[in-house]
Amino acid sequence: MDLFTLWLFGAWSLYVVLVYPSVAALAAPFSRVLAEGIRFFILAAPAMFLIYGVRSTLRLGPLGPALKAGALVSLAWIAGSAAFGLTLQGLSLSTAKLDLVFWLTTFSVSCLSEEIAFRGTLLRGWLESGRRWAIPVSALCFVFIHVPGWVVRDMFSSPLEWVITPASIFILGLVIGWLYTRYRSIWPGVMLHAANNFAAAVLV
């Protein structure tokens, strides 16, 4: 797991700093599709094909209770995000970003890739090793993997955003981590992750 962690942060940071600016400069929607393909290769492919295997990682067995829990938590998360964003942050609703490429990349592939890496591999490995700190540390790792992208893309215009966004992602990581330990499946987390990306896309 230590080797995978080094690969995860090393390869991803190098990609974001050295390669992503060139990818982002390509014509849309090719740039977004290519970016998500690279994300899957770096984050998910090693776990699926070299560590746990496809079937063990995806665990497509009976998923009824897990999916119900994922749906309920996802709806609650969207409602909470909307209430916080619209009232306290002064954001507004917009559907401008909800094009087909969004649904095929940011809403789906992106969530699956990150959940395979952080809950299906890191968290799983630490839980199987009996690490009591597995959930909070995996949530912290989930925050830190976003930092290179925030810096390169210059996403935040105020210091407060550097507090609110990492804190919300850390909380998201804790909740998804709990869902994984409860159901031993990445799919409730994929649903909640997608719900979070949806909320981030429509609250501007």
PDB file of C-alpha atoms in Angstrom:
ATOM      1  CA  MET A   1       0.000   0.000   0.000  1.00  0.00           C
ATOM      2  CA  ASP A   2       2.922   2.356   0.620  1.00  0.00           C
ATOM      3  CA  LEU A   3       4.096   1.898  -2.972  1.00  0.00           C
ATOM      4  CA  PHE A   4       0.614   2.607  -4.311  1.00  0.00           C
ATOM      5  CA  THR A   5       0.400   5.753  -2.167  1.00  0.00           C
ATOM      6  CA  LEU A   6       3.715   7.008  -3.553  1.00  0.00           C
ATOM      7  CA  TRP A   7       2.551   6.281  -7.101  1.00  0.00           C
ATOM      8  CA  LEU A   8      -0.785   7.961  -6.483  1.00  0.00           C
ATOM      9  CA  PHE A   9       0.599  11.270  -5.271  1.00  0.00           C
ATOM     10  CA  GLY A  10       3.799  11.275  -7.312  1.00  0.00           C
ATOM     11  CA  ALA A  11       2.275  10.396 -10.670  1.00  0.00           C
ATOM     12  CA  TRP A  12      -0.788  12.577 -10.160  1.00  0.00           C
ATOM     13  CA  SER A  13       1.205  15.634  -9.058  1.00  0.00           C
ATOM     14  CA  LEU A  14       3.589  15.328 -12.008  1.00  0.00           C
ATOM     15  CA  TYR A  15       0.666  14.951 -14.402  1.00  0.00           C
ATOM     16  CA  VAL A  16      -1.208  17.968 -13.032  1.00  0.00           C
ATOM     17  CA  VAL A  17       1.850  20.229 -13.033  1.00  0.00           C
ATOM     18  CA  LEU A  18       3.581  19.123 -16.235  1.00  0.00           C
ATOM     19  CA  VAL A  19       0.956  17.595 -18.519  1.00  0.00           C
ATOM     20  CA  TYR A  20      -2.526  18.808 -17.541  1.00  0.00           C
ATOM     21  CA  PRO A  21      -2.054  22.413 -18.795  1.00  0.00           C
ATOM     22  CA  SER A  22      -1.393  21.059 -22.292  1.00  0.00           C
ATOM     23  CA  VAL A  23      -4.359  18.686 -22.070  1.00  0.00           C
ATOM     24  CA  ALA A  24      -6.658  21.489 -20.910  1.00  0.00           C
ATOM     25  CA  ALA A  25      -5.566  23.627 -23.862  1.00  0.00           C
ATOM     26  CA  LEU A  26      -6.903  21.089 -26.361  1.00  0.00           C
ATOM     27  CA  ALA A  27     -10.271  21.559 -27.999  1.00  0.00           C
ATOM     28  CA  ALA A  28     -13.341  20.570 -26.007  1.00  0.00           C
ATOM     29  CA  PRO A  29     -14.763  18.013 -25.472  1.00  0.00           C
ATOM     30  CA  PHE A  30     -11.645  16.027 -26.376  1.00  0.00           C
ATOM     31  CA  SER A  31      -9.631  17.688 -23.611  1.00  0.00           C
ATOM     32  CA  ARG A  32     -12.066  16.633 -20.880  1.00  0.00           C
ATOM     33  CA  VAL A  33     -12.390  13.082 -22.184  1.00  0.00           C
ATOM     34  CA  LEU A  34      -8.607  12.724 -22.396  1.00  0.00           C
ATOM     35  CA  ALA A  35      -8.162  14.199 -18.914  1.00  0.00           C
ATOM     36  CA  GLU A  36     -10.558  11.657 -17.402  1.00  0.00           C
ATOM     37  CA  GLY A  37      -8.866   8.819 -19.271  1.00  0.00           C
ATOM     38  CA  ILE A  38      -5.524   9.832 -17.775  1.00  0.00           C
ATOM     39  CA  ARG A  39      -7.145  10.150 -14.340  1.00  0.00           C
ATOM     40  CA  PHE A  40      -8.445   6.592 -14.625  1.00  0.00           C
ATOM     41  CA  PHE A  41      -5.036   5.302 -15.730  1.00  0.00           C
ATOM     42  CA  ILE A  42      -3.213   6.928 -12.807  1.00  0.00           C
ATOM     43  CA  LEU A  43      -5.741   6.471 -10.008  1.00  0.00           C
ATOM     44  CA  ALA A  44      -7.796   3.388 -10.787  1.00  0.00           C
ATOM     45  CA  ALA A  45      -5.970   1.119 -13.221  1.00  0.00           C
ATOM     46  CA  PRO A  46      -3.161   0.066 -10.825  1.00  0.00           C
ATOM     47  CA  ALA A  47      -5.701  -0.919  -8.181  1.00  0.00           C
ATOM     48  CA  MET A  48      -7.967  -2.808 -10.551  1.00  0.00           C
ATOM     49  CA  PHE A  49      -5.325  -4.667 -12.519  1.00  0.00           C
ATOM     50  CA  LEU A  50      -2.295  -4.945 -10.217  1.00  0.00           C
ATOM     51  CA  ILE A  51      -3.505  -4.929  -6.593  1.00  0.00           C
ATOM     52  CA  TYR A  52      -6.989  -6.321  -5.946  1.00  0.00           C
ATOM     53  CA  GLY A  53      -8.294  -7.232  -9.396  1.00  0.00           C
ATOM     54  CA  VAL A  54     -11.374  -6.017 -11.229  1.00  0.00           C
ATOM     55  CA  ARG A  55     -13.977  -8.272  -9.601  1.00  0.00           C
ATOM     56  CA  SER A  56     -12.678  -7.748  -6.087  1.00  0.00           C
ATOM     57  CA  THR A  57     -12.466  -3.981  -6.546  1.00  0.00           C
ATOM     58  CA  LEU A  58     -15.893  -3.470  -8.102  1.00  0.00           C
ATOM     59  CA  ARG A  59     -17.755  -6.145  -6.074  1.00  0.00           C
ATOM     60  CA  LEU A  60     -20.864  -6.293  -8.219  1.00  0.00           C
ATOM     61  CA  GLY A  61     -22.766  -8.646  -5.940  1.00  0.00           C
ATOM     62  CA  PRO A  62     -26.119  -7.890  -4.258  1.00  0.00           C
ATOM     63  CA  LEU A  63     -26.073  -4.134  -3.712  1.00  0.00           C
ATOM     64  CA  GLY A  64     -29.608  -3.315  -2.590  1.00  0.00           C
ATOM     65  CA  PRO A  65     -28.929  -1.952   0.927  1.00  0.00           C
ATOM     66  CA  ALA A  66     -25.700  -0.271  -0.167  1.00  0.00           C
ATOM     67  CA  LEU A  67     -27.370   1.556  -3.050  1.00  0.00           C
ATOM     68  CA  LYS A  68     -30.314   2.615  -0.887  1.00  0.00           C
ATOM     69  CA  ALA A  69     -27.945   4.070   1.687  1.00  0.00           C
ATOM     70  CA  GLY A  70     -25.924   5.762  -1.033  1.00  0.00           C
ATOM     71  CA  ALA A  71     -29.046   7.317  -2.540  1.00  0.00           C
ATOM     72  CA  LEU A  72     -30.336   8.633   0.792  1.00  0.00           C
ATOM     73  CA  VAL A  73     -27.005  10.102   1.846  1.00  0.00           C
ATOM     74  CA  SER A  74     -26.526  11.603  -1.630  1.00  0.00           C
ATOM     75  CA  LEU A  75     -29.890  13.366  -1.520  1.00  0.00           C
ATOM     76  CA  ALA A  76     -29.122  14.696   1.952  1.00  0.00           C
ATOM     77  CA  TRP A  77     -25.700  15.895   0.782  1.00  0.00           C
ATOM     78  CA  ILE A  78     -27.160  17.755  -2.219  1.00  0.00           C
ATOM     79  CA  ALA A  79     -29.785  19.375   0.012  1.00  0.00           C
ATOM     80  CA  GLY A  80     -27.174  20.409   2.571  1.00  0.00           C
ATOM     81  CA  SER A  81     -24.813  21.737  -0.096  1.00  0.00           C
ATOM     82  CA  ALA A  82     -27.607  23.759  -1.678  1.00  0.00           C
ATOM     83  CA  ALA A  83     -28.710  25.202   1.655  1.00  0.00           C
ATOM     84  CA  PHE A  84     -25.143  26.158   2.597  1.00  0.00           C
ATOM     85  CA  GLY A  85     -24.208  27.505  -0.816  1.00  0.00           C
ATOM     86  CA  LEU A  86     -27.367  29.493  -1.480  1.00  0.00           C
ATOM     87  CA  THR A  87     -27.742  31.018   1.985  1.00  0.00           C
ATOM     88  CA  LEU A  88     -24.270  31.363   3.511  1.00  0.00           C
ATOM     89  CA  GLN A  89     -22.055  31.631   0.425  1.00  0.00           C
ATOM     90  CA  GLY A  90     -24.437  33.630  -1.736  1.00  0.00           C
ATOM     91  CA  LEU A  91     -24.203  31.229  -4.666  1.00  0.00           C
ATOM     92  CA  SER A  92     -26.851  30.743  -7.339  1.00  0.00           C
ATOM     93  CA  LEU A  93     -28.113  27.807  -9.371  1.00  0.00           C
ATOM     94  CA  SER A  94     -26.990  27.230 -12.948  1.00  0.00           C
ATOM     95  CA  THR A  95     -27.237  24.298 -15.348  1.00  0.00           C
ATOM     96  CA  ALA A  96     -24.680  25.679 -17.814  1.00  0.00           C
ATOM     97  CA  LYS A  97     -22.098  23.014 -16.957  1.00  0.00           C
ATOM     98  CA  LEU A  98     -24.490  20.072 -17.234  1.00  0.00           C
ATOM     99  CA  ASP A  99     -23.673  19.028 -20.780  1.00  0.00           C
ATOM    100  CA  LEU A 100     -23.250  15.460 -22.044  1.00  0.00           C
ATOM    101  CA  VAL A 101     -19.504  15.493 -21.434  1.00  0.00           C
ATOM    102  CA  PHE A 102     -20.106  16.423 -17.782  1.00  0.00           C
ATOM    103  CA  TRP A 103     -22.363  13.395 -17.282  1.00  0.00           C
ATOM    104  CA  LEU A 104     -19.862  11.076 -18.979  1.00  0.00           C
ATOM    105  CA  THR A 105     -16.738  12.396 -17.234  1.00  0.00           C
ATOM    106  CA  THR A 106     -17.002  14.557 -14.114  1.00  0.00           C
ATOM    107  CA  PHE A 107     -20.227  12.901 -12.950  1.00  0.00           C
ATOM    108  CA  SER A 108     -19.210   9.298 -13.647  1.00  0.00           C
ATOM    109  CA  VAL A 109     -15.640   8.397 -14.659  1.00  0.00           C
ATOM    110  CA  SER A 110     -14.044  10.908 -12.306  1.00  0.00           C
ATOM    111  CA  CYS A 111     -16.011   9.640  -9.310  1.00  0.00           C
ATOM    112  CA  LEU A 112     -15.367   5.989 -10.103  1.00  0.00           C
ATOM    113  CA  SER A 113     -11.625   6.529 -10.575  1.00  0.00           C
ATOM    114  CA  GLU A 114     -11.199   8.388  -7.296  1.00  0.00           C
ATOM    115  CA  GLU A 115     -13.352   5.979  -5.297  1.00  0.00           C
ATOM    116  CA  ILE A 116     -11.406   2.985  -6.604  1.00  0.00           C
ATOM    117  CA  ALA A 117      -8.171   4.678  -5.544  1.00  0.00           C
ATOM    118  CA  PHE A 118      -9.103   6.118  -2.169  1.00  0.00           C
ATOM    119  CA  ARG A 119     -11.781   3.856  -0.731  1.00  0.00           C
ATOM    120  CA  GLY A 120     -11.427   0.707  -2.826  1.00  0.00           C
ATOM    121  CA  THR A 121      -7.644   0.576  -2.417  1.00  0.00           C
ATOM    122  CA  LEU A 122      -6.103   2.888   0.203  1.00  0.00           C
ATOM    123  CA  LEU A 123      -8.888   2.661   2.778  1.00  0.00           C
ATOM    124  CA  ARG A 124      -9.446  -1.026   2.114  1.00  0.00           C
ATOM    125  CA  GLY A 125      -5.759  -1.840   2.497  1.00  0.00           C
ATOM    126  CA  TRP A 126      -5.438   0.086   5.739  1.00  0.00           C
ATOM    127  CA  LEU A 127      -8.617  -1.457   7.161  1.00  0.00           C
ATOM    128  CA  GLU A 128      -7.370  -4.938   6.319  1.00  0.00           C
ATOM    129  CA  SER A 129      -4.137  -4.073   8.141  1.00  0.00           C
ATOM    130  CA  GLY A 130      -6.098  -3.085  11.242  1.00  0.00           C
ATOM    131  CA  ARG A 131      -5.230   0.613  11.087  1.00  0.00           C
ATOM    132  CA  ARG A 132      -7.663   2.475  13.334  1.00  0.00           C
ATOM    133  CA  TRP A 133      -6.876   5.765  11.643  1.00  0.00           C
ATOM    134  CA  ALA A 134      -7.812   4.430   8.206  1.00  0.00           C
ATOM    135  CA  ILE A 135     -10.903   6.581   7.614  1.00  0.00           C
ATOM    136  CA  PRO A 136      -9.543  10.012   8.651  1.00  0.00           C
ATOM    137  CA  VAL A 137      -6.167   9.474   6.978  1.00  0.00           C
ATOM    138  CA  SER A 138      -7.788   8.316   3.730  1.00  0.00           C
ATOM    139  CA  ALA A 139     -10.017  11.410   3.910  1.00  0.00           C
ATOM    140  CA  LEU A 140      -6.929  13.614   4.341  1.00  0.00           C
ATOM    141  CA  CYS A 141      -5.281  11.929   1.364  1.00  0.00           C
ATOM    142  CA  PHE A 142      -8.451  12.623  -0.601  1.00  0.00           C
ATOM    143  CA  VAL A 143      -8.066  16.323   0.216  1.00  0.00           C
ATOM    144  CA  PHE A 144      -4.352  16.466  -0.587  1.00  0.00           C
ATOM    145  CA  ILE A 145      -4.737  14.854  -4.028  1.00  0.00           C
ATOM    146  CA  HIS A 146      -6.798  17.890  -5.053  1.00  0.00           C
ATOM    147  CA  VAL A 147      -4.220  20.487  -3.973  1.00  0.00           C
ATOM    148  CA  PRO A 148      -2.002  20.401  -7.111  1.00  0.00           C
ATOM    149  CA  GLY A 149      -5.049  20.982  -9.302  1.00  0.00           C
ATOM    150  CA  TRP A 150      -6.264  23.862  -7.158  1.00  0.00           C
ATOM    151  CA  VAL A 151      -2.863  25.537  -7.388  1.00  0.00           C
ATOM    152  CA  VAL A 152      -2.258  24.965 -11.099  1.00  0.00           C
ATOM    153  CA  ARG A 153      -5.745  26.096 -12.056  1.00  0.00           C
ATOM    154  CA  ASP A 154      -5.703  29.012  -9.557  1.00  0.00           C
ATOM    155  CA  MET A 155      -9.198  28.055  -8.490  1.00  0.00           C
ATOM    156  CA  PHE A 156      -9.612  30.069  -5.292  1.00  0.00           C
ATOM    157  CA  SER A 157      -9.951  33.841  -5.156  1.00  0.00           C
ATOM    158  CA  SER A 158     -10.006  34.249  -1.365  1.00  0.00           C
ATOM    159  CA  PRO A 159      -8.353  32.654   1.703  1.00  0.00           C
ATOM    160  CA  LEU A 160     -11.782  31.587   2.930  1.00  0.00           C
ATOM    161  CA  GLU A 161     -12.153  29.289  -0.072  1.00  0.00           C
ATOM    162  CA  TRP A 162      -8.926  27.568   0.993  1.00  0.00           C
ATOM    163  CA  VAL A 163     -10.711  26.713   4.235  1.00  0.00           C
ATOM    164  CA  ILE A 164     -14.221  25.872   3.074  1.00  0.00           C
ATOM    165  CA  THR A 165     -13.362  23.649   0.108  1.00  0.00           C
ATOM    166  CA  PRO A 166     -10.737  21.421   1.802  1.00  0.00           C
ATOM    167  CA  ALA A 167     -12.959  21.140   4.881  1.00  0.00           C
ATOM    168  CA  SER A 168     -15.969  20.072   2.812  1.00  0.00           C
ATOM    169  CA  ILE A 169     -13.894  17.514   0.898  1.00  0.00           C
ATOM    170  CA  PHE A 170     -12.493  16.145   4.162  1.00  0.00           C
ATOM    171  CA  ILE A 171     -16.019  15.738   5.539  1.00  0.00           C
ATOM    172  CA  LEU A 172     -17.056  14.107   2.270  1.00  0.00           C
ATOM    173  CA  GLY A 173     -14.124  11.703   2.615  1.00  0.00           C
ATOM    174  CA  LEU A 174     -15.157  10.816   6.172  1.00  0.00           C
ATOM    175  CA  VAL A 175     -18.750  10.091   5.148  1.00  0.00           C
ATOM    176  CA  ILE A 176     -17.719   8.028   2.121  1.00  0.00           C
ATOM    177  CA  GLY A 177     -15.195   6.197   4.288  1.00  0.00           C
ATOM    178  CA  TRP A 178     -17.937   5.328   6.748  1.00  0.00           C
ATOM    179  CA  LEU A 179     -20.161   4.090   3.916  1.00  0.00           C
ATOM    180  CA  TYR A 180     -17.338   1.869   2.675  1.00  0.00           C
ATOM    181  CA  THR A 181     -16.702   0.337   6.091  1.00  0.00           C
ATOM    182  CA  ARG A 182     -20.440  -0.206   6.593  1.00  0.00           C
ATOM    183  CA  TYR A 183     -21.159  -1.888   3.244  1.00  0.00           C
ATOM    184  CA  ARG A 184     -17.699  -2.953   2.014  1.00  0.00           C
ATOM    185  CA  SER A 185     -18.549  -1.541  -1.402  1.00  0.00           C
ATOM    186  CA  ILE A 186     -17.331   1.477  -3.338  1.00  0.00           C
ATOM    187  CA  TRP A 187     -20.727   2.076  -4.941  1.00  0.00           C
ATOM    188  CA  PRO A 188     -22.444   4.094  -2.179  1.00  0.00           C
ATOM    189  CA  GLY A 189     -19.359   6.311  -2.195  1.00  0.00           C
ATOM    190  CA  VAL A 190     -19.451   6.636  -5.974  1.00  0.00           C
ATOM    191  CA  MET A 191     -23.053   7.821  -5.687  1.00  0.00           C
ATOM    192  CA  LEU A 192     -22.247  10.362  -2.979  1.00  0.00           C
ATOM    193  CA  HIS A 193     -19.146  11.529  -4.838  1.00  0.00           C
ATOM    194  CA  ALA A 194     -21.249  12.053  -7.965  1.00  0.00           C
ATOM    195  CA  ALA A 195     -23.827  13.955  -5.926  1.00  0.00           C
ATOM    196  CA  ASN A 196     -21.090  16.238  -4.612  1.00  0.00           C
ATOM    197  CA  ASN A 197     -19.764  16.886  -8.127  1.00  0.00           C
ATOM    198  CA  PHE A 198     -23.297  17.615  -9.304  1.00  0.00           C
ATOM    199  CA  ALA A 199     -23.809  20.122  -6.496  1.00  0.00           C
ATOM    200  CA  ALA A 200     -20.465  21.773  -7.272  1.00  0.00           C
ATOM    201  CA  ALA A 201     -21.461  22.078 -10.935  1.00  0.00           C
ATOM    202  CA  VAL A 202     -24.854  23.703 -10.372  1.00  0.00           C
ATOM    203  CA  LEU A 203     -23.900  25.994  -7.470  1.00  0.00           C
ATOM    204  CA  VAL A 204     -21.945  28.906  -8.932  1.00  0.00           C
TER     205      VAL A 204
END
